[in-house]
Amino acid sequence: MLAAERRVRSGDVELAVREAGDPDRPTVVLVHGYPDTSARWLPVFERLEPRYHVVSYDVRGAGASSTPRGPNAYSLEHLVGDLGAVIDAVSPS
C-alpha cells in the first residue's frame, strides 16, 4: 500500500492528508487524537484499502499540518471545519 499525500486548506491552516484505495469506492475518513498523527492509521489503511477509499489527515497542530497559534484555534468549531474541508476535498460528490 502506498498512500498518496496532499494538502487541504481549512481557513488559515494547511492539513496534511493521506489517501489510498479507489476514489470511486465508498470513502472512510479516519481521524486521530492528540498527540498522534495520521501515521497511526497506516495499519488500518492496509486492511481497508481493498474495499474502500481510505483517508486520514494530521489534525491542526499535529504531524505535517500547520500549527495555528492560540487556544481558540483548536476549538471544536475549527476541528469540525477541518474535517469538513477534508471530506469536501477527497469525496466531493
Short mmCIF file of C-alpha atoms in Angstrom, two decimals, residues 1-78:
data_model
loop_
_atom_site.label_atom_id
_atom_site.label_comp_id
_atom_site.label_asym_id
_atom_site.label_seq_id
_atom_site.Cartn_x
_atom_site.Cartn_y
_atom_site.Cartn_z
CA MET A 1 0.00 0.00 0.00
CA LEU A 2 1.28 3.41 -0.96
CA ALA A 3 -0.72 6.29 0.49
CA ALA A 4 -0.78 9.43 -1.64
CA GLU A 5 -0.22 12.65 0.27
CA ARG A 6 -1.62 16.10 -0.40
CA ARG A 7 -2.50 19.35 1.35
CA VAL A 8 -6.00 20.63 2.07
CA ARG A 9 -6.66 24.20 3.21
CA SER A 10 -9.09 24.88 6.04
CA GLY A 11 -9.22 28.60 6.73
CA ASP A 12 -5.68 29.66 7.57
CA VAL A 13 -4.48 26.08 8.22
CA GLU A 14 -2.98 23.56 5.78
CA LEU A 15 -3.81 19.96 6.63
CA ALA A 16 -1.59 17.06 5.56
CA VAL A 17 -3.86 14.38 4.07
CA ARG A 18 -3.08 10.73 3.22
CA GLU A 19 -5.31 8.64 1.00
CA ALA A 20 -5.25 5.20 -0.58
CA GLY A 21 -7.61 2.96 -2.48
CA ASP A 22 -10.02 3.59 -5.32
CA PRO A 23 -11.75 7.00 -5.02
CA ASP A 24 -14.81 5.51 -6.74
CA ARG A 25 -15.39 3.23 -3.74
CA PRO A 26 -17.03 4.43 -0.51
CA THR A 27 -14.78 6.83 1.39
CA VAL A 28 -13.77 6.21 5.01
CA VAL A 29 -12.12 9.12 6.86
CA LEU A 30 -10.03 8.23 9.90
CA VAL A 31 -9.26 10.97 12.46
CA HIS A 32 -6.51 10.55 15.06
CA GLY A 33 -6.45 12.02 18.55
CA TYR A 34 -3.78 14.13 20.19
CA PRO A 35 -0.78 13.61 20.35
CA ASP A 36 -0.81 11.11 17.45
CA THR A 37 -0.60 11.71 13.69
CA SER A 38 -2.31 10.17 10.68
CA ALA A 39 0.51 7.61 10.55
CA ARG A 40 -1.28 5.92 13.45
CA TRP A 41 -3.86 4.68 10.92
CA LEU A 42 -1.46 3.12 8.38
CA PRO A 43 -2.05 -0.48 9.59
CA VAL A 44 -5.80 0.14 9.24
CA PHE A 45 -5.27 1.55 5.72
CA GLU A 46 -3.82 -1.80 4.64
CA ARG A 47 -6.93 -3.66 5.81
CA LEU A 48 -9.48 -1.23 4.39
CA GLU A 49 -7.82 -0.25 1.11
CA PRO A 50 -9.03 -3.26 -0.93
CA ARG A 51 -12.67 -2.27 -0.33
CA TYR A 52 -12.64 1.47 0.40
CA HIS A 53 -11.13 4.82 -0.45
CA VAL A 54 -9.32 5.41 2.85
CA VAL A 55 -8.35 8.88 4.06
CA SER A 56 -6.65 10.21 7.17
CA TYR A 57 -5.12 13.57 7.98
CA ASP A 58 -2.91 15.22 10.54
CA VAL A 59 -5.21 17.41 12.62
CA ARG A 60 -4.22 21.06 13.06
CA GLY A 61 -1.05 21.37 15.10
CA ALA A 62 -0.02 17.73 14.59
CA GLY A 63 2.36 15.98 12.22
CA ALA A 64 2.86 17.73 8.89
CA SER A 65 -0.18 20.03 9.25
CA SER A 66 0.37 23.67 10.08
CA THR A 67 0.22 24.87 13.67
CA PRO A 68 -2.06 27.82 14.39
CA ARG A 69 -1.42 29.97 17.46
CA GLY A 70 -3.63 30.38 20.47
CA PRO A 71 -6.08 28.07 22.23
CA ASN A 72 -9.07 29.39 20.27
CA ALA A 73 -7.51 27.99 17.09
CA TYR A 74 -8.21 24.50 18.45
CA SER A 75 -11.91 24.94 19.21
CA LEU A 76 -14.38 22.21 18.31
CA GLU A 77 -15.77 24.55 15.65
CA HIS A 78 -12.36 24.71 13.94
#
